[in-house]
GROMACS .gro file of C-alpha atoms in nm:
model
  480
    1UNK     CA    1   0.980   2.998  -0.544
    2UNK     CA    2   0.989   2.949  -0.168
    3UNK     CA    3   1.295   2.816   0.008
    4UNK     CA    4   1.264   2.454   0.120
    5UNK     CA    5   1.481   2.190   0.273
    6UNK     CA    6   1.531   1.838   0.143
    7UNK     CA    7   1.372   1.657   0.435
    8UNK     CA    8   1.035   1.501   0.496
    9UNK     CA    9   0.936   1.577   0.856
   10UNK     CA   10   0.606   1.394   0.831
   11UNK     CA   11   0.758   1.057   0.754
   12UNK     CA   12   1.105   1.070   0.906
   13UNK     CA   13   0.950   1.010   1.246
   14UNK     CA   14   0.846   0.663   1.130
   15UNK     CA   15   1.190   0.580   0.992
   16UNK     CA   16   1.391   0.623   1.310
   17UNK     CA   17   1.327   0.541   1.672
   18UNK     CA   18   1.202   0.818   1.896
   19UNK     CA   19   1.404   0.946   2.189
   20UNK     CA   20   1.319   1.153   2.489
   21UNK     CA   21   1.312   1.516   2.384
   22UNK     CA   22   1.277   1.837   2.582
   23UNK     CA   23   0.908   1.914   2.606
   24UNK     CA   24   0.710   2.229   2.656
   25UNK     CA   25   0.446   2.228   2.928
   26UNK     CA   26   0.147   2.444   2.844
   27UNK     CA   27  -0.112   2.582   3.080
   28UNK     CA   28  -0.449   2.414   3.109
   29UNK     CA   29  -0.727   2.658   3.184
   30UNK     CA   30  -1.097   2.690   3.124
   31UNK     CA   31  -1.060   2.933   2.838
   32UNK     CA   32  -0.789   2.748   2.646
   33UNK     CA   33  -0.793   2.373   2.712
   34UNK     CA   34  -0.472   2.206   2.594
   35UNK     CA   35  -0.283   1.887   2.646
   36UNK     CA   36  -0.023   1.922   2.917
   37UNK     CA   37   0.280   1.809   2.717
   38UNK     CA   38   0.374   1.883   2.359
   39UNK     CA   39   0.676   1.711   2.205
   40UNK     CA   40   0.948   1.903   2.027
   41UNK     CA   41   0.798   1.750   1.714
   42UNK     CA   42   0.515   1.996   1.765
   43UNK     CA   43   0.747   2.292   1.804
   44UNK     CA   44   0.732   2.403   1.442
   45UNK     CA   45   0.989   2.150   1.325
   46UNK     CA   46   0.807   1.835   1.229
   47UNK     CA   47   0.449   1.930   1.264
   48UNK     CA   48   0.304   2.074   0.948
   49UNK     CA   49   0.544   1.980   0.676
   50UNK     CA   50   0.548   2.059   0.307
   51UNK     CA   51   0.540   1.725   0.136
   52UNK     CA   52   0.895   1.595   0.129
   53UNK     CA   53   1.018   1.932   0.248
   54UNK     CA   54   1.060   2.110   0.578
   55UNK     CA   55   0.797   2.297   0.775
   56UNK     CA   56   0.641   2.613   0.624
   57UNK     CA   57   0.743   2.961   0.730
   58UNK     CA   58   0.602   3.099   1.055
   59UNK     CA   59   0.355   3.312   0.863
   60UNK     CA   60   0.200   3.000   0.718
   61UNK     CA   61   0.171   2.830   1.057
   62UNK     CA   62   0.007   3.134   1.215
   63UNK     CA   63  -0.226   3.169   0.917
   64UNK     CA   64  -0.343   2.809   0.901
   65UNK     CA   65  -0.308   2.670   1.254
   66UNK     CA   66  -0.550   2.779   1.524
   67UNK     CA   67  -0.435   2.880   1.870
   68UNK     CA   68  -0.620   2.580   2.008
   69UNK     CA   69  -0.398   2.330   1.830
   70UNK     CA   70  -0.097   2.406   2.049
   71UNK     CA   71   0.139   2.393   1.751
   72UNK     CA   72   0.424   2.640   1.804
   73UNK     CA   73   0.668   2.794   1.560
   74UNK     CA   74   1.046   2.788   1.561
   75UNK     CA   75   1.040   3.142   1.703
   76UNK     CA   76   0.848   3.011   2.003
   77UNK     CA   77   1.103   2.736   2.047
   78UNK     CA   78   1.387   2.987   2.047
   79UNK     CA   79   1.209   3.204   2.300
   80UNK     CA   80   1.145   2.906   2.523
   81UNK     CA   81   1.502   2.775   2.497
   82UNK     CA   82   1.682   3.101   2.572
   83UNK     CA   83   1.441   3.299   2.791
   84UNK     CA   84   1.311   3.044   3.035
   85UNK     CA   85   1.588   3.011   3.296
   86UNK     CA   86   1.440   2.697   3.447
   87UNK     CA   87   1.480   2.513   3.117
   88UNK     CA   88   1.823   2.634   3.006
   89UNK     CA   89   1.979   2.290   3.033
   90UNK     CA   90   1.696   2.126   2.840
   91UNK     CA   91   1.735   2.392   2.575
   92UNK     CA   92   2.103   2.312   2.531
   93UNK     CA   93   2.018   1.943   2.506
   94UNK     CA   94   1.762   2.021   2.235
   95UNK     CA   95   2.014   2.217   2.030
   96UNK     CA   96   2.267   1.935   2.067
   97UNK     CA   97   2.004   1.687   1.952
   98UNK     CA   98   1.941   1.896   1.641
   99UNK     CA   99   2.312   1.892   1.553
  100UNK     CA  100   2.338   1.516   1.603
  101UNK     CA  101   2.029   1.455   1.393
  102UNK     CA  102   2.172   1.667   1.112
  103UNK     CA  103   2.483   1.448   1.124
  104UNK     CA  104   2.262   1.140   1.107
  105UNK     CA  105   2.079   1.280   0.806
  106UNK     CA  106   2.399   1.339   0.617
  107UNK     CA  107   2.482   0.974   0.681
  108UNK     CA  108   2.142   0.867   0.552
  109UNK     CA  109   2.179   1.068   0.232
  110UNK     CA  110   2.397   0.799   0.079
  111UNK     CA  111   2.366   0.557  -0.208
  112UNK     CA  112   2.445   0.208  -0.085
  113UNK     CA  113   2.380   0.023  -0.413
  114UNK     CA  114   2.324   0.100  -0.781
  115UNK     CA  115   2.191  -0.151  -1.034
  116UNK     CA  116   2.058  -0.215  -1.383
  117UNK     CA  117   1.763  -0.447  -1.443
  118UNK     CA  118   1.669  -0.576  -1.787
  119UNK     CA  119   1.381  -0.776  -1.932
  120UNK     CA  120   1.486  -1.095  -2.109
  121UNK     CA  121   1.231  -1.253  -2.341
  122UNK     CA  122   1.322  -1.601  -2.217
  123UNK     CA  123   1.405  -1.545  -1.850
  124UNK     CA  124   1.191  -1.242  -1.763
  125UNK     CA  125   1.321  -0.970  -1.531
  126UNK     CA  126   1.693  -1.008  -1.461
  127UNK     CA  127   1.955  -0.822  -1.260
  128UNK     CA  128   2.203  -0.722  -1.532
  129UNK     CA  129   2.465  -0.530  -1.332
  130UNK     CA  130   2.517  -0.386  -0.985
  131UNK     CA  131   2.760  -0.226  -0.742
  132UNK     CA  132   2.871  -0.344  -0.497
  133UNK     CA  133   2.869  -0.686  -0.658
  134UNK     CA  134   2.823  -0.873  -0.331
  135UNK     CA  135   2.523  -0.667  -0.214
  136UNK     CA  136   2.204  -0.869  -0.161
  137UNK     CA  137   1.964  -0.744  -0.430
  138UNK     CA  138   1.736  -1.049  -0.441
  139UNK     CA  139   1.395  -0.945  -0.571
  140UNK     CA  140   1.496  -0.596  -0.681
  141UNK     CA  141   1.448  -0.701  -1.044
  142UNK     CA  142   1.073  -0.725  -0.978
  143UNK     CA  143   1.043  -0.418  -0.757
  144UNK     CA  144   1.219  -0.186  -1.001
  145UNK     CA  145   1.022  -0.299  -1.308
  146UNK     CA  146   0.655  -0.307  -1.212
  147UNK     CA  147   0.429  -0.575  -1.351
  148UNK     CA  148   0.257  -0.445  -1.663
  149UNK     CA  149   0.527  -0.190  -1.744
  150UNK     CA  150   0.572  -0.338  -2.094
  151UNK     CA  151   0.259  -0.146  -2.195
  152UNK     CA  152   0.408   0.197  -2.121
  153UNK     CA  153   0.709   0.396  -2.247
  154UNK     CA  154   0.854   0.511  -1.913
  155UNK     CA  155   0.790   0.518  -1.540
  156UNK     CA  156   0.957   0.555  -1.202
  157UNK     CA  157   0.897   0.353  -0.888
  158UNK     CA  158   0.972   0.382  -0.516
  159UNK     CA  159   1.003   0.058  -0.322
  160UNK     CA  160   1.129  -0.097  -0.002
  161UNK     CA  161   1.403  -0.358   0.004
  162UNK     CA  162   1.444  -0.503   0.354
  163UNK     CA  163   1.530  -0.199   0.569
  164UNK     CA  164   1.641   0.010   0.270
  165UNK     CA  165   1.449   0.220   0.018
  166UNK     CA  166   1.489   0.229  -0.355
  167UNK     CA  167   1.410   0.445  -0.656
  168UNK     CA  168   1.428   0.311  -1.011
  169UNK     CA  169   1.354   0.468  -1.348
  170UNK     CA  170   1.212   0.245  -1.624
  171UNK     CA  171   1.208   0.295  -2.000
  172UNK     CA  172   1.084   0.092  -2.295
  173UNK     CA  173   1.256   0.140  -2.632
  174UNK     CA  174   1.110  -0.003  -2.957
  175UNK     CA  175   1.386  -0.188  -3.149
  176UNK     CA  176   1.403  -0.385  -3.471
  177UNK     CA  177   1.512  -0.708  -3.311
  178UNK     CA  178   1.338  -1.044  -3.327
  179UNK     CA  179   1.542  -1.166  -3.030
  180UNK     CA  180   1.406  -0.881  -2.814
  181UNK     CA  181   1.060  -0.912  -2.973
  182UNK     CA  182   1.058  -0.552  -3.084
  183UNK     CA  183   1.116  -0.391  -2.744
  184UNK     CA  184   1.411  -0.333  -2.512
  185UNK     CA  185   1.318  -0.266  -2.150
  186UNK     CA  186   1.544  -0.167  -1.863
  187UNK     CA  187   1.538  -0.004  -1.522
  188UNK     CA  188   1.824   0.178  -1.351
  189UNK     CA  189   1.791   0.219  -0.975
  190UNK     CA  190   1.957   0.291  -0.643
  191UNK     CA  191   1.914   0.193  -0.278
  192UNK     CA  192   1.951   0.425   0.020
  193UNK     CA  193   1.892   0.408   0.397
  194UNK     CA  194   1.626   0.680   0.358
  195UNK     CA  195   1.365   0.753   0.090
  196UNK     CA  196   1.339   1.125   0.160
  197UNK     CA  197   1.636   1.219  -0.058
  198UNK     CA  198   1.599   0.964  -0.337
  199UNK     CA  199   1.423   1.212  -0.564
  200UNK     CA  200   1.747   1.411  -0.595
  201UNK     CA  201   1.879   1.138  -0.824
  202UNK     CA  202   1.569   1.115  -1.045
  203UNK     CA  203   1.713   1.311  -1.341
  204UNK     CA  204   2.036   1.111  -1.334
  205UNK     CA  205   1.851   0.778  -1.331
  206UNK     CA  206   1.624   0.887  -1.616
  207UNK     CA  207   1.925   0.981  -1.828
  208UNK     CA  208   2.104   0.660  -1.740
  209UNK     CA  209   1.818   0.430  -1.833
  210UNK     CA  210   1.799   0.597  -2.175
  211UNK     CA  211   2.176   0.553  -2.215
  212UNK     CA  212   2.148   0.185  -2.115
  213UNK     CA  213   1.881   0.130  -2.379
  214UNK     CA  214   2.082   0.298  -2.653
  215UNK     CA  215   2.426   0.170  -2.547
  216UNK     CA  216   2.380  -0.151  -2.346
  217UNK     CA  217   2.669  -0.259  -2.128
  218UNK     CA  218   2.824   0.085  -2.075
  219UNK     CA  219   2.843   0.126  -1.696
  220UNK     CA  220   3.122   0.380  -1.650
  221UNK     CA  221   2.887   0.667  -1.559
  222UNK     CA  222   2.712   0.448  -1.302
  223UNK     CA  223   3.045   0.340  -1.156
  224UNK     CA  224   3.154   0.702  -1.118
  225UNK     CA  225   2.820   0.795  -0.965
  226UNK     CA  226   2.843   0.519  -0.706
  227UNK     CA  227   3.206   0.593  -0.626
  228UNK     CA  228   3.113   0.955  -0.546
  229UNK     CA  229   2.806   0.878  -0.336
  230UNK     CA  230   2.861   0.535  -0.185
  231UNK     CA  231   2.866   0.497   0.191
  232UNK     CA  232   2.833   0.238   0.459
  233UNK     CA  233   2.503   0.207   0.637
  234UNK     CA  234   2.494   0.426   0.948
  235UNK     CA  235   2.576   0.226   1.260
  236UNK     CA  236   2.279   0.166   1.489
  237UNK     CA  237   2.404   0.395   1.763
  238UNK     CA  238   2.229   0.643   1.986
  239UNK     CA  239   2.328   0.912   1.741
  240UNK     CA  240   2.128   0.745   1.463
  241UNK     CA  241   1.828   0.677   1.680
  242UNK     CA  242   1.754   1.043   1.728
  243UNK     CA  243   1.413   1.178   1.635
  244UNK     CA  244   1.418   1.429   1.347
  245UNK     CA  245   1.460   1.796   1.425
  246UNK     CA  246   1.481   2.115   1.220
  247UNK     CA  247   1.674   2.093   0.897
  248UNK     CA  248   1.914   2.367   0.805
  249UNK     CA  249   2.012   2.266   0.453
  250UNK     CA  250   1.789   2.444   0.200
  251UNK     CA  251   1.744   2.444  -0.174
  252UNK     CA  252   1.517   2.599  -0.436
  253UNK     CA  253   1.265   2.394  -0.629
  254UNK     CA  254   1.217   2.453  -0.998
  255UNK     CA  255   0.880   2.426  -1.178
  256UNK     CA  256   0.985   2.119  -1.380
  257UNK     CA  257   1.017   1.921  -1.055
  258UNK     CA  258   0.641   1.917  -1.005
  259UNK     CA  259   0.583   1.591  -1.194
  260UNK     CA  260   0.843   1.370  -1.030
  261UNK     CA  261   0.928   1.563  -0.714
  262UNK     CA  262   0.725   1.465  -0.406
  263UNK     CA  263   0.649   1.831  -0.338
  264UNK     CA  264   0.291   1.887  -0.448
  265UNK     CA  265   0.183   1.523  -0.427
  266UNK     CA  266  -0.042   1.591  -0.128
  267UNK     CA  267  -0.231   1.851  -0.330
  268UNK     CA  268  -0.276   1.607  -0.619
  269UNK     CA  269  -0.382   1.338  -0.373
  270UNK     CA  270  -0.662   1.551  -0.226
  271UNK     CA  271  -0.785   1.659  -0.568
  272UNK     CA  272  -0.782   1.301  -0.700
  273UNK     CA  273  -0.984   1.147  -0.415
  274UNK     CA  274  -1.215   1.439  -0.343
  275UNK     CA  275  -1.440   1.379  -0.042
  276UNK     CA  276  -1.311   1.021  -0.018
  277UNK     CA  277  -0.991   1.164   0.126
  278UNK     CA  278  -1.179   1.195   0.454
  279UNK     CA  279  -1.244   0.820   0.454
  280UNK     CA  280  -0.875   0.753   0.384
  281UNK     CA  281  -0.787   0.995   0.663
  282UNK     CA  282  -0.983   0.785   0.912
  283UNK     CA  283  -0.828   0.455   0.809
  284UNK     CA  284  -0.480   0.609   0.803
  285UNK     CA  285  -0.526   0.756   1.150
  286UNK     CA  286  -0.636   0.410   1.267
  287UNK     CA  287  -0.316   0.266   1.116
  288UNK     CA  288  -0.491   0.005   0.908
  289UNK     CA  289  -0.323  -0.198   0.634
  290UNK     CA  290  -0.395  -0.001   0.320
  291UNK     CA  291  -0.327  -0.137  -0.030
  292UNK     CA  292  -0.371   0.085  -0.336
  293UNK     CA  293  -0.417  -0.084  -0.675
  294UNK     CA  294  -0.345   0.089  -1.004
  295UNK     CA  295  -0.223  -0.023  -1.345
  296UNK     CA  296   0.108   0.129  -1.459
  297UNK     CA  297   0.245   0.392  -1.451
  298UNK     CA  298   0.302   0.350  -1.079
  299UNK     CA  299   0.524   0.650  -0.996
  300UNK     CA  300   0.246   0.890  -0.901
  301UNK     CA  301   0.069   0.611  -0.711
  302UNK     CA  302   0.380   0.577  -0.492
  303UNK     CA  303   0.320   0.937  -0.391
  304UNK     CA  304  -0.032   0.843  -0.281
  305UNK     CA  305   0.131   0.600  -0.039
  306UNK     CA  306   0.328   0.891   0.105
  307UNK     CA  307   0.016   1.107   0.126
  308UNK     CA  308  -0.175   0.842   0.323
  309UNK     CA  309   0.107   0.840   0.577
  310UNK     CA  310   0.093   1.219   0.593
  311UNK     CA  311  -0.278   1.202   0.683
  312UNK     CA  312  -0.190   1.003   0.995
  313UNK     CA  313   0.062   1.247   1.139
  314UNK     CA  314  -0.012   1.314   1.507
  315UNK     CA  315   0.239   1.573   1.634
  316UNK     CA  316   0.198   1.500   2.005
  317UNK     CA  317   0.446   1.324   2.229
  318UNK     CA  318   0.380   0.962   2.316
  319UNK     CA  319   0.056   0.919   2.121
  320UNK     CA  320   0.196   0.645   1.898
  321UNK     CA  321   0.410   0.479   2.162
  322UNK     CA  322   0.362   0.105   2.163
  323UNK     CA  323   0.184   0.100   1.826
  324UNK     CA  324   0.328  -0.069   1.518
  325UNK     CA  325   0.480   0.189   1.283
  326UNK     CA  326   0.262   0.301   0.994
  327UNK     CA  327   0.510   0.181   0.732
  328UNK     CA  328   0.528   0.313   0.375
  329UNK     CA  329   0.612   0.016   0.155
  330UNK     CA  330   0.552   0.200  -0.174
  331UNK     CA  331   0.540  -0.051  -0.463
  332UNK     CA  332   0.487  -0.419  -0.375
  333UNK     CA  333   0.438  -0.736  -0.582
  334UNK     CA  334   0.389  -1.106  -0.522
  335UNK     CA  335   0.745  -1.141  -0.390
  336UNK     CA  336   0.639  -0.923  -0.094
  337UNK     CA  337   0.347  -1.143   0.014
  338UNK     CA  338   0.536  -1.318   0.294
  339UNK     CA  339   0.662  -0.985   0.430
  340UNK     CA  340   0.318  -0.822   0.422
  341UNK     CA  341   0.172  -1.119   0.609
  342UNK     CA  342   0.379  -1.016   0.910
  343UNK     CA  343   0.291  -0.645   0.901
  344UNK     CA  344   0.026  -0.505   1.134
  345UNK     CA  345   0.017  -0.160   0.977
  346UNK     CA  346   0.136  -0.032   0.640
  347UNK     CA  347   0.052   0.155   0.319
  348UNK     CA  348   0.154   0.017  -0.019
  349UNK     CA  349   0.060   0.021  -0.386
  350UNK     CA  350   0.063  -0.253  -0.648
  351UNK     CA  351  -0.009  -0.315  -1.016
  352UNK     CA  352  -0.094  -0.682  -0.959
  353UNK     CA  353  -0.464  -0.763  -0.950
  354UNK     CA  354  -0.403  -1.093  -0.770
  355UNK     CA  355  -0.367  -0.901  -0.443
  356UNK     CA  356  -0.739  -0.827  -0.445
  357UNK     CA  357  -0.804  -1.197  -0.379
  358UNK     CA  358  -0.559  -1.214  -0.087
  359UNK     CA  359  -0.775  -1.039   0.168
  360UNK     CA  360  -0.565  -1.156   0.463
  361UNK     CA  361  -0.294  -0.914   0.350
  362UNK     CA  362  -0.491  -0.591   0.382
  363UNK     CA  363  -0.776  -0.418   0.562
  364UNK     CA  364  -0.845  -0.146   0.305
  365UNK     CA  365  -0.834  -0.186  -0.074
  366UNK     CA  366  -0.826   0.127  -0.289
  367UNK     CA  367  -0.885   0.135  -0.662
  368UNK     CA  368  -0.927   0.465  -0.843
  369UNK     CA  369  -1.145   0.671  -0.606
  370UNK     CA  370  -1.312   0.364  -0.458
  371UNK     CA  371  -1.222   0.273  -0.098
  372UNK     CA  372  -1.331  -0.077   0.012
  373UNK     CA  373  -1.299  -0.303   0.312
  374UNK     CA  374  -1.391  -0.665   0.368
  375UNK     CA  375  -1.391  -0.624   0.746
  376UNK     CA  376  -1.740  -0.586   0.893
  377UNK     CA  377  -1.619  -0.377   1.186
  378UNK     CA  378  -1.479  -0.116   0.946
  379UNK     CA  379  -1.778  -0.099   0.710
  380UNK     CA  380  -1.947   0.193   0.896
  381UNK     CA  381  -1.635   0.404   0.843
  382UNK     CA  382  -1.678   0.392   0.465
  383UNK     CA  383  -1.982   0.619   0.486
  384UNK     CA  384  -1.918   0.989   0.456
  385UNK     CA  385  -2.075   1.170   0.751
  386UNK     CA  386  -2.204   1.524   0.762
  387UNK     CA  387  -1.897   1.625   0.963
  388UNK     CA  388  -1.671   1.466   0.696
  389UNK     CA  389  -1.836   1.675   0.427
  390UNK     CA  390  -1.816   1.985   0.642
  391UNK     CA  391  -1.444   1.935   0.702
  392UNK     CA  392  -1.381   1.874   0.333
  393UNK     CA  393  -1.583   2.183   0.243
  394UNK     CA  394  -1.378   2.389   0.489
  395UNK     CA  395  -1.058   2.252   0.335
  396UNK     CA  396  -1.172   2.352  -0.015
  397UNK     CA  397  -1.270   2.699   0.104
  398UNK     CA  398  -0.920   2.749   0.243
  399UNK     CA  399  -0.779   2.623  -0.086
  400UNK     CA  400  -0.981   2.876  -0.285
  401UNK     CA  401  -0.851   3.156  -0.066
  402UNK     CA  402  -0.499   3.060  -0.174
  403UNK     CA  403  -0.558   3.191  -0.527
  404UNK     CA  404  -0.316   3.475  -0.588
  405UNK     CA  405  -0.149   3.426  -0.249
  406UNK     CA  406   0.226   3.369  -0.282
  407UNK     CA  407   0.332   3.319   0.080
  408UNK     CA  408   0.234   2.951   0.098
  409UNK     CA  409   0.119   2.664  -0.120
  410UNK     CA  410  -0.165   2.412  -0.139
  411UNK     CA  411   0.081   2.156  -0.005
  412UNK     CA  412   0.133   2.365   0.307
  413UNK     CA  413  -0.239   2.407   0.353
  414UNK     CA  414  -0.339   2.043   0.311
  415UNK     CA  415  -0.074   1.905   0.543
  416UNK     CA  416  -0.138   2.171   0.804
  417UNK     CA  417  -0.511   2.106   0.783
  418UNK     CA  418  -0.486   1.736   0.868
  419UNK     CA  419  -0.209   1.789   1.120
  420UNK     CA  420  -0.425   2.040   1.304
  421UNK     CA  421  -0.730   1.815   1.279
  422UNK     CA  422  -0.542   1.523   1.438
  423UNK     CA  423  -0.396   1.750   1.704
  424UNK     CA  424  -0.741   1.871   1.809
  425UNK     CA  425  -0.871   1.517   1.842
  426UNK     CA  426  -0.586   1.385   2.053
  427UNK     CA  427  -0.540   1.693   2.267
  428UNK     CA  428  -0.906   1.669   2.367
  429UNK     CA  429  -0.875   1.296   2.438
  430UNK     CA  430  -0.562   1.350   2.648
  431UNK     CA  431  -0.733   1.628   2.842
  432UNK     CA  432  -1.033   1.405   2.919
  433UNK     CA  433  -0.811   1.107   3.006
  434UNK     CA  434  -0.627   1.320   3.263
  435UNK     CA  435  -0.946   1.453   3.421
  436UNK     CA  436  -1.100   1.315   3.739
  437UNK     CA  437  -1.405   1.146   3.586
  438UNK     CA  438  -1.252   1.075   3.240
  439UNK     CA  439  -1.594   1.135   3.085
  440UNK     CA  440  -1.591   1.204   2.711
  441UNK     CA  441  -1.912   1.394   2.635
  442UNK     CA  442  -2.083   1.511   2.317
  443UNK     CA  443  -1.939   1.857   2.376
  444UNK     CA  444  -1.587   1.714   2.373
  445UNK     CA  445  -1.657   1.522   2.051
  446UNK     CA  446  -1.792   1.831   1.877
  447UNK     CA  447  -1.487   2.024   1.989
  448UNK     CA  448  -1.276   1.762   1.813
  449UNK     CA  449  -1.463   1.837   1.490
  450UNK     CA  450  -1.650   1.505   1.495
  451UNK     CA  451  -2.018   1.418   1.502
  452UNK     CA  452  -2.114   1.246   1.832
  453UNK     CA  453  -2.348   1.000   1.662
  454UNK     CA  454  -2.225   0.957   1.304
  455UNK     CA  455  -1.859   0.932   1.413
  456UNK     CA  456  -1.924   0.712   1.715
  457UNK     CA  457  -1.772   0.398   1.559
  458UNK     CA  458  -1.469   0.593   1.440
  459UNK     CA  459  -1.419   0.732   1.788
  460UNK     CA  460  -1.443   0.386   1.944
  461UNK     CA  461  -1.177   0.259   1.703
  462UNK     CA  462  -0.949   0.551   1.793
  463UNK     CA  463  -0.979   0.477   2.164
  464UNK     CA  464  -0.908   0.108   2.108
  465UNK     CA  465  -0.620   0.163   1.865
  466UNK     CA  466  -0.437   0.419   2.077
  467UNK     CA  467  -0.530   0.270   2.414
  468UNK     CA  468  -0.683   0.591   2.554
  469UNK     CA  469  -0.872   0.531   2.879
  470UNK     CA  470  -1.188   0.745   2.879
  471UNK     CA  471  -1.559   0.687   2.945
  472UNK     CA  472  -1.754   0.748   2.623
  473UNK     CA  473  -2.073   0.918   2.747
  474UNK     CA  474  -2.262   0.903   2.416
  475UNK     CA  475  -2.564   0.693   2.320
  476UNK     CA  476  -2.530   0.596   1.955
  477UNK     CA  477  -2.850   0.389   1.947
  478UNK     CA  478  -3.041   0.656   1.760
  479UNK     CA  479  -2.811   0.618   1.459
  480UNK     CA  480  -2.747   0.242   1.446
   0.00000   0.00000   0.00000
């Protein structure tokens, strides 16, 4: 197996505030048009990730990323830092930033609460036990035991609790008890400042929920677990507001992690939605409110939330500045309605059908492979265009070429593909916006991989969403 780190470069950038980073200025010439500034996020560290892992090896980046995209590898960063005398000081600042960020990540890899939730036949979901006892866990009894879970034997769920993230494992044990109506149901979960390392505790939580079902009230193992991993929330200092950089801590994945480990979820996501993934890509890039409905089990659906966020990754400096963060909420239920009413951009999943009636909470509603919207302005984006099908066909062709190739995975390919696609679009738009006439022509649009007519509405939405000032020199009247 390949060597991977524990971090998720594609989503960490939404969890913490961005800071000014040393940037690399690239040449703009007629033969190789590029944007003038590329953030250190694009320097091989946080650009194409591998699911909830670090960036692929340089061989993967060179194999899958075109020279046009402007995405550079860690080797290029090193060369820039140590060989360009004019930027020596910036290089030292970049290295210092990486060290501080690593410190911040160690702080985030902490368990700040552990709890047990049970289902009571008279009172419903109840918080049975927790540490620390004075921690505010209001509502966690509904987040950690998804609605409809009584129909299944086991599940796991990711969720958001205020500014924290949680993972809980659920199990349903048949028992000969009239009081419990023939079934004992519990969830054991944890909260952490970051969701990118929660999966490490999956096996422990699965074992503990089985122990809680067989031996209710025995909390000693959970107490020991919390005592070893507890930590205060990181203080909101400059050190914690650093943008993510390269991770140095590595580990090996084992094959049995494929089901519950986030690694590989992007591959499953693309295969599940097929061509419709191109529609989801557009809405994700436009940072719309996306709600995914599915009956239990909900664990794998939580990974679809992650994958939607991965589709929207734009590894260029300043592109998302001023926009609301594209928040992953993972599992939500009716207790989250008030919170979702205040969100301008998010991705979430639910098992509660009632959300379908509350159209003010979402822009896009996804059920199975069906993607719907009740907003008239977004209706044209539901149609697959010829360029959508061509991009999806190209993605599948690259996937087929992976057969028998051991140097990289489908996960690497899929994330690199969409990262490169987004980079091409925004580099072209930035180039045009910095030109004298700011005229965006059909040639520019084709260079972005879009169709000038069929993707006209999509392009207009991009310009409006990201506030890019260009003159769209395309007549769409022939298609509308």
